PDB file of C-alpha atoms in Angstrom:
ATOM      1  CA  UNK A1140     147.600 -14.312 130.218  1.00  0.00           C
ATOM      2  CA  UNK A1141     151.361 -14.740 129.750  1.00  0.00           C
ATOM      3  CA  UNK A1142     152.643 -14.955 126.157  1.00  0.00           C
ATOM      4  CA  UNK A1143     156.281 -15.072 125.045  1.00  0.00           C
ATOM      5  CA  UNK A1144     158.051 -14.828 121.669  1.00  0.00           C
ATOM      6  CA  UNK A1145     157.646 -18.559 120.913  1.00  0.00           C
ATOM      7  CA  UNK A1146     153.878 -18.319 121.475  1.00  0.00           C
ATOM      8  CA  UNK A1147     153.691 -15.301 119.130  1.00  0.00           C
ATOM      9  CA  UNK A1148     155.709 -17.055 116.401  1.00  0.00           C
ATOM     10  CA  UNK A1149     153.401 -20.048 116.722  1.00  0.00           C
ATOM     11  CA  UNK A1150     150.339 -17.772 116.403  1.00  0.00           C
ATOM     12  CA  UNK A1151     151.783 -16.066 113.274  1.00  0.00           C
ATOM     13  CA  UNK A1152     152.413 -19.452 111.605  1.00  0.00           C
ATOM     14  CA  UNK A1153     148.871 -20.641 112.385  1.00  0.00           C
ATOM     15  CA  UNK A1154     147.372 -17.360 111.090  1.00  0.00           C
ATOM     16  CA  UNK A1155     149.100 -18.077 107.752  1.00  0.00           C
ATOM     17  CA  UNK A1156     148.073 -21.738 107.682  1.00  0.00           C
ATOM     18  CA  UNK A1157     145.996 -23.256 110.489  1.00  0.00           C
ATOM     19  CA  UNK A1158     146.379 -26.734 108.960  1.00  0.00           C
ATOM     20  CA  UNK A1159     150.083 -27.070 109.763  1.00  0.00           C
ATOM     21  CA  UNK A1160     150.799 -30.250 111.733  1.00  0.00           C
ATOM     22  CA  UNK A1161     152.635 -30.276 115.066  1.00  0.00           C
ATOM     23  CA  UNK A1162     155.682 -31.762 113.285  1.00  0.00           C
ATOM     24  CA  UNK A1163     155.683 -28.964 110.662  1.00  0.00           C
ATOM     25  CA  UNK A1164     155.261 -26.289 113.345  1.00  0.00           C
ATOM     26  CA  UNK A1165     158.102 -27.804 115.393  1.00  0.00           C
ATOM     27  CA  UNK A1166     160.405 -27.812 112.343  1.00  0.00           C
ATOM     28  CA  UNK A1167     159.616 -24.179 111.454  1.00  0.00           C
ATOM     29  CA  UNK A1168     160.048 -22.977 115.025  1.00  0.00           C
ATOM     30  CA  UNK A1169     163.194 -25.048 115.651  1.00  0.00           C
ATOM     31  CA  UNK A1170     161.760 -26.716 118.767  1.00  0.00           C
ATOM     32  CA  UNK A1171     160.556 -30.206 119.737  1.00  0.00           C
ATOM     33  CA  UNK A1172     157.113 -31.624 118.974  1.00  0.00           C
ATOM     34  CA  UNK A1173     156.183 -31.942 122.701  1.00  0.00           C
ATOM     35  CA  UNK A1174     157.049 -28.223 123.134  1.00  0.00           C
ATOM     36  CA  UNK A1175     154.679 -27.220 120.316  1.00  0.00           C
ATOM     37  CA  UNK A1176     151.950 -29.533 121.641  1.00  0.00           C
ATOM     38  CA  UNK A1177     152.158 -28.117 125.176  1.00  0.00           C
ATOM     39  CA  UNK A1178     152.212 -24.504 123.853  1.00  0.00           C
ATOM     40  CA  UNK A1179     149.113 -25.130 121.716  1.00  0.00           C
ATOM     41  CA  UNK A1180     147.295 -26.712 124.655  1.00  0.00           C
ATOM     42  CA  UNK A1181     148.212 -23.720 126.853  1.00  0.00           C
ATOM     43  CA  UNK A1182     147.067 -21.153 124.238  1.00  0.00           C
ATOM     44  CA  UNK A1183     143.774 -23.018 123.757  1.00  0.00           C
ATOM     45  CA  UNK A1184     143.197 -23.431 127.518  1.00  0.00           C
ATOM     46  CA  UNK A1185     143.856 -19.723 128.193  1.00  0.00           C
ATOM     47  CA  UNK A1186     141.496 -18.670 125.396  1.00  0.00           C
ATOM     48  CA  UNK A1187     144.185 -17.097 123.185  1.00  0.00           C
ATOM     49  CA  UNK A1188     143.351 -19.535 120.371  1.00  0.00           C
ATOM     50  CA  UNK A1189     139.564 -19.879 120.219  1.00  0.00           C
ATOM     51  CA  UNK A1190     139.451 -22.193 117.193  1.00  0.00           C
ATOM     52  CA  UNK A1191     140.813 -23.148 113.784  1.00  0.00           C
ATOM     53  CA  UNK A1192     138.831 -21.893 110.807  1.00  0.00           C
ATOM     54  CA  UNK A1193     138.379 -22.963 107.199  1.00  0.00           C
ATOM     55  CA  UNK A1194     138.526 -20.312 104.450  1.00  0.00           C
ATOM     56  CA  UNK A1195     136.026 -20.937 101.679  1.00  0.00           C
ATOM     57  CA  UNK A1196     136.498 -19.916  98.091  1.00  0.00           C
ATOM     58  CA  UNK A1197     134.585 -16.612  97.626  1.00  0.00           C
ATOM     59  CA  UNK A1198     132.884 -18.148  94.552  1.00  0.00           C
ATOM     60  CA  UNK A1199     130.997 -20.503  96.866  1.00  0.00           C
ATOM     61  CA  UNK A1200     129.600 -17.584  98.853  1.00  0.00           C
ATOM     62  CA  UNK A1201     128.377 -15.657  95.814  1.00  0.00           C
ATOM     63  CA  UNK A1202     125.367 -17.947  95.534  1.00  0.00           C
ATOM     64  CA  UNK A1203     123.946 -15.887  98.432  1.00  0.00           C
ATOM     65  CA  UNK A1204     123.161 -12.202  98.642  1.00  0.00           C
ATOM     66  CA  UNK A1205     124.655 -10.733 101.809  1.00  0.00           C
ATOM     67  CA  UNK A1206     122.623  -7.946 103.393  1.00  0.00           C
ATOM     68  CA  UNK A1207     123.571  -5.833 106.416  1.00  0.00           C
ATOM     69  CA  UNK A1208     120.756  -4.686 108.687  1.00  0.00           C
ATOM     70  CA  UNK A1209     120.581  -2.364 111.668  1.00  0.00           C
ATOM     71  CA  UNK A1210     117.827  -3.776 113.883  1.00  0.00           C
ATOM     72  CA  UNK A1211     116.214  -3.412 117.299  1.00  0.00           C
ATOM     73  CA  UNK A1212     115.102  -6.433 119.293  1.00  0.00           C
ATOM     74  CA  UNK A1213     114.176  -7.454 122.852  1.00  0.00           C
ATOM     75  CA  UNK A1214     114.859 -11.114 122.032  1.00  0.00           C
ATOM     76  CA  UNK A1215     118.412 -11.315 120.568  1.00  0.00           C
ATOM     77  CA  UNK A1216     118.599 -15.039 121.330  1.00  0.00           C
ATOM     78  CA  UNK A1217     116.032 -15.593 118.524  1.00  0.00           C
ATOM     79  CA  UNK A1218     118.577 -14.444 115.930  1.00  0.00           C
ATOM     80  CA  UNK A1219     120.808 -17.409 116.794  1.00  0.00           C
ATOM     81  CA  UNK A1220     118.083 -19.759 115.575  1.00  0.00           C
ATOM     82  CA  UNK A1221     118.542 -18.644 111.949  1.00  0.00           C
ATOM     83  CA  UNK A1222     121.552 -20.022 110.054  1.00  0.00           C
ATOM     84  CA  UNK A1223     121.013 -17.291 107.437  1.00  0.00           C
ATOM     85  CA  UNK A1224     122.195 -14.734 110.031  1.00  0.00           C
ATOM     86  CA  UNK A1225     125.959 -15.045 109.622  1.00  0.00           C
ATOM     87  CA  UNK A1226     127.122 -12.169 111.837  1.00  0.00           C
ATOM     88  CA  UNK A1227     125.723 -10.388 114.919  1.00  0.00           C
ATOM     89  CA  UNK A1228     127.221  -7.174 116.356  1.00  0.00           C
ATOM     90  CA  UNK A1229     125.613  -5.476 119.380  1.00  0.00           C
ATOM     91  CA  UNK A1230     125.602  -1.646 119.669  1.00  0.00           C
ATOM     92  CA  UNK A1231     123.346  -1.139 122.708  1.00  0.00           C
ATOM     93  CA  UNK A1232     121.085  -3.364 124.823  1.00  0.00           C
ATOM     94  CA  UNK A1233     118.495  -3.440 121.978  1.00  0.00           C
ATOM     95  CA  UNK A1234     120.340  -2.258 118.848  1.00  0.00           C
ATOM     96  CA  UNK A1235     122.323  -4.625 116.570  1.00  0.00           C
ATOM     97  CA  UNK A1236     124.151  -4.665 113.244  1.00  0.00           C
ATOM     98  CA  UNK A1237     123.648  -8.056 111.635  1.00  0.00           C
ATOM     99  CA  UNK A1238     124.538  -9.693 108.307  1.00  0.00           C
ATOM    100  CA  UNK A1239     122.180 -12.095 106.563  1.00  0.00           C
ATOM    101  CA  UNK A1240     123.015 -14.372 103.600  1.00  0.00           C
ATOM    102  CA  UNK A1241     119.901 -15.166 101.534  1.00  0.00           C
ATOM    103  CA  UNK A1242     119.015 -16.337  98.038  1.00  0.00           C
ATOM    104  CA  UNK A1243     116.304 -13.724  97.469  1.00  0.00           C
ATOM    105  CA  UNK A1244     114.135 -11.046  99.087  1.00  0.00           C
ATOM    106  CA  UNK A1245     111.443 -13.586 100.012  1.00  0.00           C
ATOM    107  CA  UNK A1246     113.941 -15.520 102.124  1.00  0.00           C
ATOM    108  CA  UNK A1247     115.066 -12.237 103.732  1.00  0.00           C
ATOM    109  CA  UNK A1248     111.440 -11.410 104.614  1.00  0.00           C
ATOM    110  CA  UNK A1249     110.997 -14.827 106.276  1.00  0.00           C
ATOM    111  CA  UNK A1250     114.120 -14.314 108.423  1.00  0.00           C
ATOM    112  CA  UNK A1251     113.013 -10.797 109.472  1.00  0.00           C
ATOM    113  CA  UNK A1252     109.506 -11.987 110.385  1.00  0.00           C
ATOM    114  CA  UNK A1253     110.749 -15.135 112.088  1.00  0.00           C
ATOM    115  CA  UNK A1254     113.379 -13.378 114.210  1.00  0.00           C
ATOM    116  CA  UNK A1255     110.840 -10.711 115.108  1.00  0.00           C
ATOM    117  CA  UNK A1256     113.166  -7.708 115.149  1.00  0.00           C
ATOM    118  CA  UNK A1257     112.443  -4.137 114.097  1.00  0.00           C
ATOM    119  CA  UNK A1258     114.453  -3.166 110.983  1.00  0.00           C
ATOM    120  CA  UNK A1259     115.936   0.354 111.107  1.00  0.00           C
ATOM    121  CA  UNK A1260     118.065   0.170 107.960  1.00  0.00           C
ATOM    122  CA  UNK A1261     118.887  -2.372 105.208  1.00  0.00           C
ATOM    123  CA  UNK A1262     122.117  -2.192 103.187  1.00  0.00           C
ATOM    124  CA  UNK A1263     123.257  -4.696 100.518  1.00  0.00           C
ATOM    125  CA  UNK A1264     126.886  -5.770 100.992  1.00  0.00           C
ATOM    126  CA  UNK A1265     128.554  -5.258  97.600  1.00  0.00           C
ATOM    127  CA  UNK A1266     132.053  -6.370  98.604  1.00  0.00           C
ATOM    128  CA  UNK A1267     133.795  -7.819 101.668  1.00  0.00           C
ATOM    129  CA  UNK A1268     137.521  -7.214 102.117  1.00  0.00           C
ATOM    130  CA  UNK A1269     139.139  -9.420 104.712  1.00  0.00           C
ATOM    131  CA  UNK A1270     142.251  -8.157 106.491  1.00  0.00           C
ATOM    132  CA  UNK A1271     144.511 -10.333 108.607  1.00  0.00           C
ATOM    133  CA  UNK A1272     145.555  -8.319 111.633  1.00  0.00           C
ATOM    134  CA  UNK A1273     148.619  -9.497 113.572  1.00  0.00           C
ATOM    135  CA  UNK A1274     148.122  -9.860 117.326  1.00  0.00           C
ATOM    136  CA  UNK A1275     148.981  -6.647 119.217  1.00  0.00           C
ATOM    137  CA  UNK A1276     150.693  -7.969 122.324  1.00  0.00           C
ATOM    138  CA  UNK A1277     153.272  -5.947 124.243  1.00  0.00           C
ATOM    139  CA  UNK A1278     155.752  -8.383 125.740  1.00  0.00           C
ATOM    140  CA  UNK A1279     159.539  -8.184 126.178  1.00  0.00           C
ATOM    141  CA  UNK A1280     161.637 -10.573 124.058  1.00  0.00           C
ATOM    142  CA  UNK A1281     164.862 -10.518 122.051  1.00  0.00           C
ATOM    143  CA  UNK A1282     165.557  -9.434 118.484  1.00  0.00           C
ATOM    144  CA  UNK A1283     166.511 -12.436 116.315  1.00  0.00           C
ATOM    145  CA  UNK A1284     169.380 -10.413 114.810  1.00  0.00           C
ATOM    146  CA  UNK A1285     171.030  -8.176 117.427  1.00  0.00           C
ATOM    147  CA  UNK A1286     169.693  -9.890 120.549  1.00  0.00           C
ATOM    148  CA  UNK A1287     168.444  -6.645 122.107  1.00  0.00           C
ATOM    149  CA  UNK A1288     165.191  -6.701 124.036  1.00  0.00           C
ATOM    150  CA  UNK A1289     162.102  -5.653 122.069  1.00  0.00           C
ATOM    151  CA  UNK A1290     159.194  -4.169 123.965  1.00  0.00           C
ATOM    152  CA  UNK A1291     156.087  -3.578 121.906  1.00  0.00           C
ATOM    153  CA  UNK A1292     155.337  -4.719 118.390  1.00  0.00           C
ATOM    154  CA  UNK A1293     158.243  -6.355 116.545  1.00  0.00           C
ATOM    155  CA  UNK A1294     158.965  -6.325 112.805  1.00  0.00           C
ATOM    156  CA  UNK A1295     157.755  -9.752 111.672  1.00  0.00           C
ATOM    157  CA  UNK A1296     159.820 -11.344 108.881  1.00  0.00           C
ATOM    158  CA  UNK A1297     158.959 -14.707 107.325  1.00  0.00           C
ATOM    159  CA  UNK A1298     161.817 -16.525 105.618  1.00  0.00           C
ATOM    160  CA  UNK A1299     161.869 -20.156 104.404  1.00  0.00           C
ATOM    161  CA  UNK A1300     158.680 -20.968 106.352  1.00  0.00           C
ATOM    162  CA  UNK A1301     160.109 -19.626 109.615  1.00  0.00           C
ATOM    163  CA  UNK A1302     159.070 -16.532 111.567  1.00  0.00           C
ATOM    164  CA  UNK A1303     161.649 -14.050 112.883  1.00  0.00           C
ATOM    165  CA  UNK A1304     161.095 -11.023 115.143  1.00  0.00           C
ATOM    166  CA  UNK A1305     163.335  -7.989 114.661  1.00  0.00           C
ATOM    167  CA  UNK A1306     163.588  -4.732 116.608  1.00  0.00           C
ATOM    168  CA  UNK A1307     164.180  -2.177 113.813  1.00  0.00           C
ATOM    169  CA  UNK A1308     164.508  -1.714 110.001  1.00  0.00           C
ATOM    170  CA  UNK A1309     168.341  -1.795 110.268  1.00  0.00           C
ATOM    171  CA  UNK A1310     168.271  -5.235 111.913  1.00  0.00           C
ATOM    172  CA  UNK A1311     165.791  -6.418 109.278  1.00  0.00           C
ATOM    173  CA  UNK A1312     168.088  -5.230 106.453  1.00  0.00           C
ATOM    174  CA  UNK A1313     171.199  -6.785 108.020  1.00  0.00           C
ATOM    175  CA  UNK A1314     169.308  -9.987 108.832  1.00  0.00           C
ATOM    176  CA  UNK A1315     168.251 -10.302 105.168  1.00  0.00           C
ATOM    177  CA  UNK A1316     171.858  -9.721 104.021  1.00  0.00           C
ATOM    178  CA  UNK A1317     173.151 -12.386 106.424  1.00  0.00           C
ATOM    179  CA  UNK A1318     170.581 -14.904 105.210  1.00  0.00           C
ATOM    180  CA  UNK A1319     171.420 -14.158 101.566  1.00  0.00           C
ATOM    181  CA  UNK A1320     175.148 -14.641 102.280  1.00  0.00           C
ATOM    182  CA  UNK A1321     174.438 -17.955 104.015  1.00  0.00           C
ATOM    183  CA  UNK A1322     172.415 -19.094 100.992  1.00  0.00           C
ATOM    184  CA  UNK A1323     175.239 -18.081  98.606  1.00  0.00           C
ATOM    185  CA  UNK A1324     177.799 -19.903 100.789  1.00  0.00           C
ATOM    186  CA  UNK A1325     175.650 -23.060 100.801  1.00  0.00           C
ATOM    187  CA  UNK A1326     175.353 -22.957  97.003  1.00  0.00           C
ATOM    188  CA  UNK A1327     179.140 -22.569  96.633  1.00  0.00           C
ATOM    189  CA  UNK A1328     179.735 -25.526  98.973  1.00  0.00           C
ATOM    190  CA  UNK A1329     177.241 -27.644  97.037  1.00  0.00           C
ATOM    191  CA  UNK A1330     179.007 -26.712  93.773  1.00  0.00           C
ATOM    192  CA  UNK A1331     182.385 -27.703  95.273  1.00  0.00           C
ATOM    193  CA  UNK A1332     181.026 -31.087  96.345  1.00  0.00           C
ATOM    194  CA  UNK A1333     179.459 -31.611  92.911  1.00  0.00           C
ATOM    195  CA  UNK A1334     182.721 -30.730  91.116  1.00  0.00           C
ATOM    196  CA  UNK A1335     184.660 -33.026  93.449  1.00  0.00           C
ATOM    197  CA  UNK A1336     182.316 -35.925  92.590  1.00  0.00           C
ATOM    198  CA  UNK A1337     182.682 -35.173  88.871  1.00  0.00           C
ATOM    199  CA  UNK A1338     186.483 -35.128  89.244  1.00  0.00           C
ATOM    200  CA  UNK A1339     186.427 -38.501  91.038  1.00  0.00           C
ATOM    201  CA  UNK A1340     184.156 -39.930  88.345  1.00  0.00           C
ATOM    202  CA  UNK A1341     186.552 -38.817  85.555  1.00  0.00           C
ATOM    203  CA  UNK A1342     189.545 -40.124  87.502  1.00  0.00           C
ATOM    204  CA  UNK A1343     187.953 -43.589  87.820  1.00  0.00           C
ATOM    205  CA  UNK A1344     187.208 -43.618  84.093  1.00  0.00           C
TER     206      UNK A1344
END
């Protein structure tokens, strides 16, 4: 599986918003649409991107009670038949940690009896905290500020919908300063153009 800096930037953008179009991704990465399309196809084909998910409002999920169970079963395939079982984690050949979303205890009992597993422990899930973890891929590529090769995990900086990779805190600080100066320069140039138009307008009057 070969991934370069462009692939990683593409992955970071999709982790923030998986609904971005190919045109939007191309604009933010500063590359052509065919390049983005071919990269996405490659990442999907190689199994780096397994799918694009939808995040639901937590309020919608509160209608259910989520319960975590440690269970033993000789027929794990049975658990896949129940849509109430929202997560399956295997410990050993027979032991599993599963999560079930149900309206009440009666529904939970039906799932347990139907799936036919032995319950070792039941724990109500009071709160779920989701953390977005950046991909940990060690590949060599260049710092977007100093141009030196980075090996390992870069400092990821998002600015104006673009993703930049930097090698150290100093480069990040200097990169931010440079961007701020560019923004200030652009504003000054826009002011000059505006004043010039105003001057022309007064001159014509």
